[in-house]
Amino acid sequence: MNEAVYLAGVSMQYGILINCGLAWFNLLPIPPLDGSHILAGLLPRELAIKYEQLGRYGMILVLVLVAAGVLGTIIGPFIRSTAGLISHIAGFSYLF
């Protein structure tokens, strides 16, 4: 296989991995991420109002989870499985 083709494929796989990571990160139910809006829509009105009031502490919680290394443990399996599935569908088999 040509080295340039191999490097292009690996670059595409890393692009898939990064995009899956950002997608799953954004779906976390921590305000101000989009997952918090989904959860608020599923909660009863009174609980949703209280939940949305916690939004001012959301970024602090995200930073604590990132600094503690817990975030990768929580969403890592989802990222790897989604990226692996997309890579398999696309016909890549280099990394995942």
XYZ file of N, CA, C and O in Angstrom:
384
model
N 0.850 -1.181 0.000
C 0.000 0.000 0.000
C 0.892 1.239 0.000
O 1.897 1.296 0.700
N 0.496 2.209 -0.732
C 1.233 3.455 -0.823
C 1.217 4.170 0.537
O 0.183 4.212 1.211
N 2.340 4.709 0.933
C 2.440 5.362 2.233
C 1.523 6.570 2.346
O 0.936 6.813 3.412
N 1.352 7.319 1.274
C 0.470 8.485 1.293
C -0.985 8.071 1.512
O -1.728 8.730 2.257
N -1.392 6.965 0.892
C -2.757 6.468 1.072
C -2.951 6.010 2.510
O -3.989 6.266 3.131
N -1.947 5.332 3.047
C -2.011 4.874 4.435
C -2.140 6.057 5.394
O -2.985 6.052 6.285
N -1.322 7.086 5.201
C -1.371 8.266 6.074
C -2.701 9.000 5.943
O -3.236 9.509 6.934
N -3.260 9.060 4.738
C -4.574 9.687 4.554
C -5.645 8.901 5.306
O -6.520 9.488 5.958
N -5.575 7.577 5.249
C -6.538 6.747 5.973
C -6.427 6.910 7.473
O -7.438 7.008 8.171
N -5.220 6.954 7.977
C -5.015 7.148 9.418
C -5.522 8.521 9.838
O -6.168 8.660 10.884
N -5.268 9.532 9.020
C -5.750 10.882 9.331
C -7.276 10.922 9.372
O -7.864 11.564 10.248
N -7.906 10.226 8.431
C -9.369 10.167 8.429
C -9.892 9.463 9.666
O -10.899 9.872 10.249
N -9.207 8.419 10.096
C -9.646 7.708 11.294
C -9.517 8.585 12.534
O -10.384 8.558 13.399
N -8.441 9.351 12.614
C -8.321 10.270 13.742
C -9.400 11.342 13.696
O -9.919 11.755 14.739
N -9.764 11.788 12.498
C -10.870 12.730 12.362
C -12.174 12.138 12.854
O -12.955 12.801 13.539
N -12.411 10.872 12.513
C -13.605 10.171 12.995
C -13.575 10.088 14.515
O -14.578 10.354 15.188
N -12.433 9.729 15.077
C -12.305 9.589 16.526
C -12.558 10.911 17.236
O -13.301 10.971 18.231
N -11.976 11.985 16.738
C -12.154 13.299 17.363
C -13.616 13.731 17.289
O -14.188 14.224 18.277
N -14.252 13.551 16.131
C -15.650 13.953 15.992
C -16.574 13.130 16.884
O -17.517 13.671 17.461
N -16.308 11.836 17.023
C -17.111 11.009 17.931
C -16.915 11.457 19.375
O -17.868 11.506 20.155
N -15.682 11.789 19.723
C -15.410 12.276 21.071
C -16.155 13.560 21.378
O -16.761 13.715 22.448
N -16.137 14.493 20.445
C -16.852 15.754 20.641
C -18.363 15.539 20.709
O -19.056 16.183 21.504
N -18.867 14.631 19.894
C -20.306 14.359 19.895
C -20.750 13.782 21.241
O -21.738 14.242 21.828
N -20.035 12.773 21.729
C -20.414 12.176 23.011
C -20.207 13.130 24.170
O -21.001 13.155 25.112
N -19.142 13.923 24.105
C -18.905 14.926 25.152
C -20.066 15.905 25.206
O -20.559 16.247 26.278
N -20.538 16.342 24.050
C -21.614 17.319 23.994
C -22.937 16.738 24.488
O -23.822 17.486 24.902
N -23.080 15.423 24.462
C -24.319 14.796 24.918
C -24.357 14.541 26.423
O -25.365 14.045 26.937
N -23.284 14.875 27.132
C -23.307 14.720 28.590
C -24.387 15.618 29.192
O -24.524 16.775 28.792
N -25.134 15.108 30.160
C -26.216 15.921 30.742
C -25.720 16.902 31.810
O -26.247 16.969 32.916
N -24.704 17.655 31.457
C -24.141 18.660 32.351
C -24.329 20.018 31.685
O -23.868 20.222 30.568
N -25.025 20.943 32.348
C -25.184 22.270 31.743
C -23.816 22.913 31.554
O -22.947 22.735 32.399
N -23.540 23.588 30.517
C -24.362 24.084 29.413
C -24.322 23.190 28.174
O -24.693 23.628 27.095
N -23.874 21.948 28.298
C -23.789 21.050 27.147
C -25.190 20.666 26.666
O -26.171 20.753 27.411
N -25.290 20.229 25.419
C -26.598 19.930 24.820
C -27.335 18.794 25.516
O -28.562 18.767 25.520
N -26.611 17.867 26.098
C -27.260 16.777 26.808
C -28.098 17.263 27.971
O -29.104 16.631 28.334
N -27.732 18.391 28.547
C -28.525 18.940 29.654
C -29.880 19.427 29.162
O -30.881 19.310 29.871
N -29.942 19.931 27.940
C -31.218 20.387 27.380
C -32.119 19.192 27.072
O -33.340 19.280 27.243
N -31.518 18.100 26.640
C -32.304 16.882 26.389
C -32.883 16.364 27.695
O -34.072 16.043 27.782
N -32.036 16.294 28.726
C -32.510 15.811 30.024
C -33.574 16.734 30.599
O -34.583 16.265 31.133
N -33.377 18.041 30.491
C -34.367 18.993 31.009
C -35.703 18.820 30.299
O -36.766 18.974 30.919
N -35.675 18.492 29.022
C -36.916 18.262 28.286
C -37.629 16.996 28.707
O -38.847 16.878 28.529
N -36.899 16.041 29.263
C -37.502 14.779 29.695
C -37.996 14.818 31.139
O -38.819 13.984 31.526
N -37.495 15.772 31.914
C -37.877 15.872 33.323
C -39.234 16.558 33.472
O -39.617 17.361 32.621
N -39.932 16.267 34.586
C -41.141 17.051 34.883
C -40.772 18.529 35.045
O -39.639 18.867 35.419
N -41.708 19.406 34.775
C -41.438 20.849 34.722
C -40.736 21.371 35.973
O -39.775 22.134 35.885
N -41.212 21.001 37.151
C -40.621 21.519 38.394
C -39.171 21.070 38.548
O -38.307 21.853 38.932
N -38.906 19.796 38.247
C -37.529 19.303 38.329
C -36.647 19.926 37.260
O -35.471 20.208 37.505
N -37.209 20.163 36.080
C -36.441 20.776 34.997
C -36.001 22.185 35.371
O -34.868 22.590 35.087
N -36.872 22.932 36.022
C -36.520 24.297 36.449
C -35.391 24.256 37.465
O -34.420 25.018 37.373
N -35.477 23.353 38.429
C -34.412 23.224 39.422
C -33.107 22.754 38.779
O -32.024 23.219 39.130
N -33.226 21.836 37.835
C -32.042 21.318 37.144
C -31.354 22.420 36.342
O -30.131 22.525 36.342
N -32.133 23.249 35.659
C -31.563 24.336 34.868
C -30.888 25.387 35.742
O -29.978 26.076 35.297
N -31.315 25.522 36.985
C -30.685 26.470 37.904
C -29.280 26.018 38.301
O -28.471 26.823 38.737
N -28.993 24.739 38.144
C -27.655 24.231 38.435
C -26.657 24.557 37.329
O -25.474 24.262 37.453
N -27.129 25.169 36.261
C -26.303 25.462 35.102
C -25.078 26.303 35.405
O -24.046 26.177 34.762
N -25.158 27.144 36.402
C -24.003 27.996 36.720
C -22.814 27.193 37.250
O -21.697 27.677 37.255
N -23.048 25.973 37.705
C -21.965 25.131 38.225
C -21.498 24.083 37.211
O -20.583 23.315 37.494
N -22.131 24.060 36.055
C -21.850 23.026 35.066
C -20.419 23.015 34.568
O -19.784 21.960 34.485
N -19.885 24.176 34.204
C -18.519 24.221 33.683
C -17.500 23.820 34.744
O -16.490 23.193 34.427
N -17.776 24.165 35.982
C -16.882 23.751 37.070
C -16.878 22.227 37.166
O -15.820 21.607 37.295
N -18.058 21.624 37.071
C -18.160 20.165 37.122
C -17.424 19.526 35.945
O -16.709 18.535 36.115
N -17.578 20.089 34.756
C -16.877 19.562 33.581
C -15.372 19.637 33.782
O -14.642 18.665 33.517
N -14.876 20.765 34.276
C -13.435 20.917 34.510
C -12.923 19.941 35.558
O -11.833 19.376 35.410
N -13.702 19.727 36.603
C -13.306 18.769 37.650
C -13.251 17.355 37.076
O -12.310 16.607 37.340
N -14.246 16.980 36.267
C -14.259 15.647 35.664
C -13.081 15.451 34.714
O -12.470 14.380 34.686
N -12.751 16.482 33.951
C -11.611 16.388 33.031
C -10.312 16.285 33.819
O -9.449 15.445 33.528
N -10.153 17.135 34.839
C -8.923 17.143 35.625
C -8.733 15.834 36.397
O -7.600 15.366 36.554
N -9.822 15.249 36.847
C -9.735 14.011 37.618
C -9.561 12.791 36.719
O -9.272 11.699 37.203
N -9.739 12.960 35.424
C -9.605 11.835 34.508
C -10.811 10.925 34.466
O -10.757 9.845 33.881
N -11.889 11.343 35.072
C -13.098 10.525 35.137
C -13.865 10.581 33.820
O -14.518 9.619 33.429
N -13.757 11.691 33.130
C -14.526 11.892 31.907
C -14.208 10.831 30.856
O -15.106 10.292 30.212
N -12.948 10.496 30.703
C -12.562 9.462 29.745
C -13.114 8.097 30.106
O -13.464 7.302 29.229
N -13.213 7.826 31.390
C -13.770 6.558 31.847
C -15.258 6.476 31.538
O -15.772 5.415 31.194
N -15.927 7.614 31.635
C -17.372 7.637 31.411
C -17.708 7.517 29.928
O -18.520 6.680 29.535
N -17.085 8.341 29.079
C -17.483 8.369 27.675
C -16.519 7.634 26.743
O -16.826 7.441 25.577
N -15.380 7.199 27.263
C -14.393 6.502 26.440
C -14.937 5.284 25.701
O -14.719 5.148 24.496
N -15.653 4.390 26.380
C -16.193 3.224 25.665
C -17.175 3.603 24.556
O -17.195 2.977 23.497
N -17.969 4.636 24.775
C -18.911 5.086 23.752
C -18.166 5.643 22.540
O -18.534 5.389 21.396
N -17.121 6.411 22.818
C -16.323 6.998 21.731
C -15.670 5.898 20.905
O -15.746 5.896 19.670
N -15.021 4.951 21.589
C -14.315 3.888 20.866
C -15.267 3.019 20.057
O -14.978 2.659 18.916
N -16.413 2.677 20.639
C -17.338 1.806 19.902
C -17.946 2.535 18.708
O -18.074 1.953 17.621
N -18.309 3.792 18.873
C -18.887 4.553 17.763
C -17.849 4.781 16.673
O -18.135 4.602 15.482
N -16.647 5.187 17.060
C -15.582 5.418 16.076
C -15.221 4.116 15.365
O -14.985 4.114 14.156
N -15.190 3.022 16.106
C -14.901 1.727 15.492
C -15.965 1.315 14.491
O -15.662 0.811 13.407
N -17.229 1.547 14.836
C -18.328 1.213 13.938
C -18.262 2.053 12.658
O -18.373 1.521 11.553
N -18.061 3.356 12.815
C -17.989 4.227 11.636
C -16.774 3.871 10.782
O -16.856 3.837 9.551
N -15.654 3.594 11.421
C -14.454 3.211 10.673
C -14.669 1.904 9.923
O -14.233 1.747 8.786
N -15.356 0.963 10.557
C -15.642 -0.317 9.900
C -16.550 -0.120 8.694
O -16.327 -0.705 7.630
N -17.583 0.705 8.865
C -18.502 0.980 7.758
C -17.757 1.661 6.609
O -18.009 1.374 5.437
N -16.831 2.572 6.957
C -16.066 3.293 5.936
C -14.978 2.427 5.310
O -14.367 2.822 4.321
N -14.711 1.268 5.892
C -13.720 0.361 5.321
C -12.307 0.544 5.852
O -11.358 0.033 5.278
N -12.163 1.252 6.977
C -10.850 1.426 7.586
C -10.613 0.325 8.609
O -11.532 -0.060 9.320
N -9.376 -0.135 8.695
C -9.067 -1.136 9.721
C -7.693 -0.899 10.323
O -7.081 -1.807 10.846
N -7.193 0.310 10.277
C -5.836 0.579 10.755
C -5.752 0.695 12.274
O -4.886 0.114 12.889
N -6.670 1.446 12.900
C -6.501 1.784 14.306
C -7.466 1.081 15.235
O -7.118 0.742 16.352
N -8.715 0.921 14.835
C -9.719 0.437 15.772
C -10.059 -1.012 15.499
O -10.392 -1.416 14.459
